[in-house]
PDB file of C-alpha atoms in Angstrom:
ATOM      1  CA  MET C   1       0.060  -0.968  21.616  1.00  0.00           C
ATOM      2  CA  ASN C   2       0.348  -3.871  18.871  1.00  0.00           C
ATOM      3  CA  LYS C   3      -3.161  -4.721  18.015  1.00  0.00           C
ATOM      4  CA  LYS C   4      -4.346  -7.268  15.411  1.00  0.00           C
ATOM      5  CA  GLY C   5      -6.416  -6.041  12.158  1.00  0.00           C
ATOM      6  CA  ILE C   6     -10.371  -6.420  11.741  1.00  0.00           C
ATOM      7  CA  LEU C   7     -11.394  -8.622   9.189  1.00  0.00           C
ATOM      8  CA  ILE C   8     -13.807  -6.916   7.337  1.00  0.00           C
ATOM      9  CA  VAL C   9     -16.420  -8.194   4.678  1.00  0.00           C
ATOM     10  CA  VAL C  10     -18.252  -5.621   2.472  1.00  0.00           C
ATOM     11  CA  SER C  11     -20.437  -6.873   0.318  1.00  0.00           C
ATOM     12  CA  ALA C  12     -23.441  -4.249  -1.903  1.00  0.00           C
ATOM     13  CA  PRO C  13     -25.339  -4.861  -5.338  1.00  0.00           C
ATOM     14  CA  SER C  14     -23.498  -3.086  -8.580  1.00  0.00           C
ATOM     15  CA  GLY C  15     -24.110   0.152  -8.717  1.00  0.00           C
ATOM     16  CA  CYS C  16     -23.625   1.081  -5.584  1.00  0.00           C
ATOM     17  CA  GLY C  17     -20.719   3.025  -5.861  1.00  0.00           C
ATOM     18  CA  LYS C  18     -19.037   0.753  -3.550  1.00  0.00           C
ATOM     19  CA  GLY C  19     -15.941   0.610  -5.173  1.00  0.00           C
ATOM     20  CA  THR C  20     -15.719   4.290  -4.844  1.00  0.00           C
ATOM     21  CA  VAL C  21     -16.032   4.296  -0.908  1.00  0.00           C
ATOM     22  CA  LEU C  22     -13.434   1.544  -0.720  1.00  0.00           C
ATOM     23  CA  SER C  23     -11.399   3.712  -2.973  1.00  0.00           C
ATOM     24  CA  GLU C  24     -11.435   6.675  -0.584  1.00  0.00           C
ATOM     25  CA  ILE C  25     -11.005   3.770   2.266  1.00  0.00           C
ATOM     26  CA  LEU C  26      -8.107   2.760   1.094  1.00  0.00           C
ATOM     27  CA  LYS C  27      -5.735   5.920   1.125  1.00  0.00           C
ATOM     28  CA  ASP C  28      -5.798   5.572   4.683  1.00  0.00           C
ATOM     29  CA  GLU C  29      -2.451   2.543   4.659  1.00  0.00           C
ATOM     30  CA  SER C  30      -3.657   0.791   8.099  1.00  0.00           C
ATOM     31  CA  PHE C  31      -6.477  -0.715   5.779  1.00  0.00           C
ATOM     32  CA  TYR C  32      -5.858  -3.470   3.300  1.00  0.00           C
ATOM     33  CA  TYR C  33      -7.300  -4.730   0.475  1.00  0.00           C
ATOM     34  CA  SER C  34      -7.186  -8.598   0.035  1.00  0.00           C
ATOM     35  CA  VAL C  35      -6.853  -9.097  -4.037  1.00  0.00           C
ATOM     36  CA  SER C  36      -8.711 -12.482  -4.685  1.00  0.00           C
ATOM     37  CA  ALA C  37      -7.309 -15.915  -6.928  1.00  0.00           C
ATOM     38  CA  ALA C  38      -8.723 -16.793  -9.851  1.00  0.00           C
ATOM     39  CA  THR C  39      -7.884 -19.270 -12.488  1.00  0.00           C
ATOM     40  CA  ARG C  40      -9.423 -17.213 -16.010  1.00  0.00           C
ATOM     41  CA  GLN C  41      -6.965 -15.384 -18.241  1.00  0.00           C
ATOM     42  CA  PRO C  42      -6.138 -11.983 -17.520  1.00  0.00           C
ATOM     43  CA  ARG C  43      -7.675  -9.751 -19.256  1.00  0.00           C
ATOM     44  CA  GLU C  44      -6.508  -6.245 -21.001  1.00  0.00           C
ATOM     45  CA  GLY C  45      -5.267  -4.132 -18.243  1.00  0.00           C
ATOM     46  CA  GLU C  46      -5.430  -6.030 -15.734  1.00  0.00           C
ATOM     47  CA  ILE C  47      -2.621  -6.768 -13.612  1.00  0.00           C
ATOM     48  CA  ASN C  48      -1.174  -9.410 -11.506  1.00  0.00           C
ATOM     49  CA  GLY C  49      -1.151  -9.150  -7.813  1.00  0.00           C
ATOM     50  CA  VAL C  50      -3.624  -5.800  -8.446  1.00  0.00           C
ATOM     51  CA  HIS C  51      -6.747  -7.015  -9.214  1.00  0.00           C
ATOM     52  CA  TYR C  52      -5.893 -10.812  -8.690  1.00  0.00           C
ATOM     53  CA  ASN C  53      -3.754 -12.941  -7.910  1.00  0.00           C
ATOM     54  CA  PHE C  54      -3.708 -15.496 -11.335  1.00  0.00           C
ATOM     55  CA  MET C  55      -2.708 -18.466 -11.287  1.00  0.00           C
ATOM     56  CA  SER C  56      -3.606 -22.421 -13.307  1.00  0.00           C
ATOM     57  CA  LYS C  57      -6.564 -24.576 -12.775  1.00  0.00           C
ATOM     58  CA  GLU C  58      -3.789 -27.353 -11.198  1.00  0.00           C
ATOM     59  CA  GLU C  59      -2.382 -24.225  -8.943  1.00  0.00           C
ATOM     60  CA  PHE C  60      -5.881 -22.750  -7.187  1.00  0.00           C
ATOM     61  CA  GLU C  61      -7.039 -26.218  -6.828  1.00  0.00           C
ATOM     62  CA  ASN C  62      -4.189 -28.011  -4.698  1.00  0.00           C
ATOM     63  CA  HIS C  63      -4.786 -24.772  -2.418  1.00  0.00           C
ATOM     64  CA  ILE C  64      -8.406 -26.504  -2.445  1.00  0.00           C
ATOM     65  CA  ASN C  65      -6.843 -29.604  -1.321  1.00  0.00           C
ATOM     66  CA  ASN C  66      -4.354 -28.000   1.155  1.00  0.00           C
ATOM     67  CA  GLY C  67      -6.900 -25.755   2.909  1.00  0.00           C
ATOM     68  CA  ASP C  68      -4.974 -22.831   1.681  1.00  0.00           C
ATOM     69  CA  MET C  69      -8.495 -20.971   1.048  1.00  0.00           C
ATOM     70  CA  LEU C  70     -10.573 -19.103   3.229  1.00  0.00           C
ATOM     71  CA  GLU C  71     -13.393 -18.693   0.783  1.00  0.00           C
ATOM     72  CA  TYR C  72     -13.792 -19.856  -2.956  1.00  0.00           C
ATOM     73  CA  ALA C  73     -16.607 -20.120  -5.562  1.00  0.00           C
ATOM     74  CA  GLN C  74     -16.893 -21.294  -9.668  1.00  0.00           C
ATOM     75  CA  TYR C  75     -17.998 -18.679 -11.900  1.00  0.00           C
ATOM     76  CA  CYS C  76     -18.794 -18.983 -15.705  1.00  0.00           C
ATOM     77  CA  GLY C  77     -15.829 -22.545 -15.253  1.00  0.00           C
ATOM     78  CA  ASN C  78     -13.582 -20.483 -13.609  1.00  0.00           C
ATOM     79  CA  TYR C  79     -12.484 -20.699  -9.619  1.00  0.00           C
ATOM     80  CA  TYR C  80     -12.208 -17.221  -7.388  1.00  0.00           C
ATOM     81  CA  GLY C  81     -11.178 -17.014  -4.453  1.00  0.00           C
ATOM     82  CA  THR C  82      -9.502 -16.042  -0.998  1.00  0.00           C
ATOM     83  CA  LEU C  83      -5.899 -17.488   0.167  1.00  0.00           C
ATOM     84  CA  LYS C  84      -6.285 -17.313   4.062  1.00  0.00           C
ATOM     85  CA  ASN C  85      -2.443 -16.914   4.506  1.00  0.00           C
ATOM     86  CA  GLN C  86      -2.493 -13.926   2.528  1.00  0.00           C
ATOM     87  CA  VAL C  87      -5.247 -12.304   4.960  1.00  0.00           C
ATOM     88  CA  ASP C  88      -3.752 -13.727   8.592  1.00  0.00           C
ATOM     89  CA  GLU C  89      -0.071 -12.388   7.280  1.00  0.00           C
ATOM     90  CA  LYS C  90      -2.170  -8.872   7.465  1.00  0.00           C
ATOM     91  CA  LEU C  91      -4.321  -8.726  10.146  1.00  0.00           C
ATOM     92  CA  ASN C  92      -1.098 -10.084  12.464  1.00  0.00           C
ATOM     93  CA  GLU C  93       0.403  -7.108  10.716  1.00  0.00           C
ATOM     94  CA  GLY C  94      -1.793  -5.051  12.356  1.00  0.00           C
ATOM     95  CA  LYS C  95      -3.871  -4.157   8.738  1.00  0.00           C
ATOM     96  CA  ASN C  96      -7.587  -4.176   9.083  1.00  0.00           C
ATOM     97  CA  VAL C  97      -8.106  -6.488   5.766  1.00  0.00           C
ATOM     98  CA  ILE C  98     -10.985  -5.761   3.625  1.00  0.00           C
ATOM     99  CA  LEU C  99     -12.590  -8.588   1.469  1.00  0.00           C
ATOM    100  CA  GLU C 100     -14.681  -7.142  -1.312  1.00  0.00           C
ATOM    101  CA  ILE C 101     -17.167 -10.657  -1.312  1.00  0.00           C
ATOM    102  CA  GLU C 102     -20.486 -11.573  -2.850  1.00  0.00           C
ATOM    103  CA  VAL C 103     -23.852 -12.628   0.060  1.00  0.00           C
ATOM    104  CA  GLN C 104     -22.887 -15.723  -0.811  1.00  0.00           C
ATOM    105  CA  GLY C 105     -19.617 -15.593  -0.226  1.00  0.00           C
ATOM    106  CA  ALA C 106     -20.057 -13.638   3.251  1.00  0.00           C
ATOM    107  CA  GLY C 107     -22.103 -16.200   4.208  1.00  0.00           C
ATOM    108  CA  LYS C 108     -19.892 -18.932   3.675  1.00  0.00           C
ATOM    109  CA  ILE C 109     -16.997 -15.818   6.283  1.00  0.00           C
ATOM    110  CA  ARG C 110     -19.409 -15.980   8.465  1.00  0.00           C
ATOM    111  CA  LYS C 111     -19.361 -19.474   9.918  1.00  0.00           C
ATOM    112  CA  ILE C 112     -15.811 -19.777   9.317  1.00  0.00           C
ATOM    113  CA  ARG C 113     -14.240 -16.623  10.947  1.00  0.00           C
ATOM    114  CA  PRO C 114     -17.128 -14.876  13.152  1.00  0.00           C
ATOM    115  CA  GLU C 115     -15.685 -12.653  14.601  1.00  0.00           C
ATOM    116  CA  ALA C 116     -15.394 -10.429  11.319  1.00  0.00           C
ATOM    117  CA  VAL C 117     -16.940  -7.032  10.577  1.00  0.00           C
ATOM    118  CA  PHE C 118     -20.343  -7.637   8.062  1.00  0.00           C
ATOM    119  CA  ILE C 119     -20.821  -4.187   5.923  1.00  0.00           C
ATOM    120  CA  PHE C 120     -23.403  -4.144   3.943  1.00  0.00           C
ATOM    121  CA  ILE C 121     -23.720  -0.785   1.156  1.00  0.00           C
ATOM    122  CA  LEU C 122     -27.292   0.317  -0.097  1.00  0.00           C
ATOM    123  CA  PRO C 123     -28.077   2.733  -2.597  1.00  0.00           C
ATOM    124  CA  PRO C 124     -30.509   5.807  -0.932  1.00  0.00           C
ATOM    125  CA  SER C 125     -33.078   3.979  -3.621  1.00  0.00           C
ATOM    126  CA  VAL C 126     -33.955   1.392  -5.934  1.00  0.00           C
ATOM    127  CA  LYS C 127     -35.000   4.261  -7.757  1.00  0.00           C
ATOM    128  CA  GLU C 128     -31.393   5.574  -7.595  1.00  0.00           C
ATOM    129  CA  LEU C 129     -29.773   2.617  -8.234  1.00  0.00           C
ATOM    130  CA  ARG C 130     -31.539   2.606 -11.331  1.00  0.00           C
ATOM    131  CA  ARG C 131     -30.339   5.970 -12.116  1.00  0.00           C
ATOM    132  CA  ARG C 132     -26.349   5.105 -11.878  1.00  0.00           C
ATOM    133  CA  LEU C 133     -26.561   2.202 -13.747  1.00  0.00           C
ATOM    134  CA  ASN C 134     -28.401   4.153 -16.714  1.00  0.00           C
ATOM    135  CA  LYS C 135     -25.737   6.683 -16.342  1.00  0.00           C
ATOM    136  CA  ARG C 136     -23.046   4.246 -16.739  1.00  0.00           C
ATOM    137  CA  GLY C 137     -24.203   4.144 -20.223  1.00  0.00           C
ATOM    138  CA  THR C 138     -22.478   0.632 -20.787  1.00  0.00           C
ATOM    139  CA  GLU C 139     -25.651  -1.650 -20.077  1.00  0.00           C
ATOM    140  CA  SER C 140     -28.862  -2.326 -22.594  1.00  0.00           C
ATOM    141  CA  GLU C 141     -32.037  -2.032 -20.445  1.00  0.00           C
ATOM    142  CA  GLU C 142     -32.353  -5.277 -20.812  1.00  0.00           C
ATOM    143  CA  VAL C 143     -29.123  -5.098 -18.748  1.00  0.00           C
ATOM    144  CA  ILE C 144     -30.391  -3.363 -16.329  1.00  0.00           C
ATOM    145  CA  ASN C 145     -33.488  -4.180 -15.599  1.00  0.00           C
ATOM    146  CA  ALA C 146     -31.354  -7.781 -15.278  1.00  0.00           C
ATOM    147  CA  ARG C 147     -29.264  -6.041 -12.627  1.00  0.00           C
ATOM    148  CA  VAL C 148     -32.083  -4.449 -10.495  1.00  0.00           C
ATOM    149  CA  ALA C 149     -33.317  -7.610  -9.510  1.00  0.00           C
ATOM    150  CA  GLU C 150     -31.070  -9.418  -9.038  1.00  0.00           C
ATOM    151  CA  ALA C 151     -29.718  -6.069  -6.704  1.00  0.00           C
ATOM    152  CA  ALA C 152     -32.582  -5.961  -5.111  1.00  0.00           C
ATOM    153  CA  ASN C 153     -32.446 -10.142  -4.217  1.00  0.00           C
ATOM    154  CA  GLU C 154     -28.825  -8.895  -2.602  1.00  0.00           C
ATOM    155  CA  ILE C 155     -30.363  -6.024  -0.799  1.00  0.00           C
ATOM    156  CA  ARG C 156     -33.154  -8.411   0.912  1.00  0.00           C
ATOM    157  CA  GLN C 157     -30.008 -10.431   2.035  1.00  0.00           C
ATOM    158  CA  ALA C 158     -28.552  -7.441   3.842  1.00  0.00           C
ATOM    159  CA  VAL C 159     -30.511  -8.143   7.006  1.00  0.00           C
ATOM    160  CA  ASN C 160     -27.675 -10.358   8.244  1.00  0.00           C
ATOM    161  CA  TYR C 161     -25.097  -8.032   8.036  1.00  0.00           C
ATOM    162  CA  ASP C 162     -23.557  -6.408  11.351  1.00  0.00           C
ATOM    163  CA  TYR C 163     -24.268  -3.070   9.719  1.00  0.00           C
ATOM    164  CA  ILE C 164     -25.439  -0.956   6.596  1.00  0.00           C
ATOM    165  CA  ILE C 165     -23.935   1.853   5.277  1.00  0.00           C
ATOM    166  CA  VAL C 166     -26.163   4.217   2.940  1.00  0.00           C
ATOM    167  CA  ASN C 167     -24.309   6.006  -0.329  1.00  0.00           C
ATOM    168  CA  ASP C 168     -26.112   8.752  -0.469  1.00  0.00           C
ATOM    169  CA  GLU C 169     -23.169  11.521  -0.198  1.00  0.00           C
ATOM    170  CA  LEU C 170     -19.577   9.663  -0.971  1.00  0.00           C
ATOM    171  CA  ALA C 171     -17.981  11.509   2.275  1.00  0.00           C
ATOM    172  CA  ASP C 172     -20.833  10.747   4.903  1.00  0.00           C
ATOM    173  CA  ALA C 173     -20.862   6.892   4.223  1.00  0.00           C
ATOM    174  CA  VAL C 174     -16.787   7.286   3.817  1.00  0.00           C
ATOM    175  CA  GLU C 175     -16.993   9.162   7.584  1.00  0.00           C
ATOM    176  CA  ASP C 176     -19.591   6.149   8.602  1.00  0.00           C
ATOM    177  CA  PHE C 177     -17.693   3.486   6.975  1.00  0.00           C
ATOM    178  CA  ARG C 178     -14.012   4.797   9.276  1.00  0.00           C
ATOM    179  CA  SER C 179     -16.546   5.411  12.490  1.00  0.00           C
ATOM    180  CA  VAL C 180     -18.026   1.720  12.139  1.00  0.00           C
ATOM    181  CA  ILE C 181     -14.266   0.234  12.478  1.00  0.00           C
ATOM    182  CA  LYS C 182     -13.230   2.400  15.419  1.00  0.00           C
ATOM    183  CA  ALA C 183     -16.381   1.689  17.006  1.00  0.00           C
ATOM    184  CA  GLU C 184     -14.769  -2.004  16.588  1.00  0.00           C
ATOM    185  CA  LYS C 185     -11.559  -1.893  17.914  1.00  0.00           C
ATOM    186  CA  LEU C 186     -12.870  -0.442  20.934  1.00  0.00           C
ATOM    187  CA  LYS C 187     -15.086  -3.634  21.487  1.00  0.00           C
ATOM    188  CA  THR C 188     -13.710  -5.118  25.081  1.00  0.00           C
ATOM    189  CA  VAL C 189     -13.295  -8.469  22.768  1.00  0.00           C
ATOM    190  CA  CYS C 190     -10.543  -6.000  20.671  1.00  0.00           C
ATOM    191  CA  SER C 191      -9.225  -4.354  23.394  1.00  0.00           C
ATOM    192  CA  GLU C 192      -8.436  -7.541  26.155  1.00  0.00           C
ATOM    193  CA  ASN C 193      -4.291  -7.422  25.072  1.00  0.00           C
ATOM    194  CA  ILE C 194      -4.808  -3.517  25.946  1.00  0.00           C
ATOM    195  CA  ILE C 195      -6.011  -3.758  29.072  1.00  0.00           C
ATOM    196  CA  ASP C 196      -3.487  -6.685  30.058  1.00  0.00           C
ATOM    197  CA  GLU C 197      -0.818  -4.203  28.887  1.00  0.00           C
ATOM    198  CA  VAL C 198      -2.389  -1.317  30.846  1.00  0.00           C
ATOM    199  CA  LEU C 199      -2.578  -3.519  33.894  1.00  0.00           C
ATOM    200  CA  GLU C 200       0.994  -4.861  33.469  1.00  0.00           C
ATOM    201  CA  ASN C 201       3.056  -4.407  36.492  1.00  0.00           C
ATOM    202  CA  ALA C 202       0.213  -3.015  38.731  1.00  0.00           C
TER     203      ALA C 202
END
């Protein structure tokens, strides 16, 4: 029974361990991580098609004008976005496509793909988030304070998502994520083709 995949939009503040959760989820080949398109220059160690789909500003703007972008934004003079055909191709193959997007981008996706599943990953507390950011040892106290303040603003937007997963223990967060997708696949709206197949030749 061939079923279309589910579009999954995931957001989380920096330091929540979202990347670690998704790394575990993506070990399951039924999931596909959508690689964003970007017009900035690749950084050292970044691989085209793995970290980003790098392209020229002109090429990106052509995609915008042709209506090829599912969502896009400009940041520090560069474009970042998601190509529709990349997402839809994988969904039609039955893959569950994960879009890792900040809250503003998620809001745009909600308007054009309301059938998508929106998941927000939370830290156990803001105090724990600060501890995790400090543990990285890569940023000054001033930068960490700014990140925590930004995170608090993002967390307030979590009420606009379908599901909230608290990443306290990694194994629990991963299991919660899988449970969400399993439940979504059992929804009637996702199972109409299965019902038709079961009733075939009845």
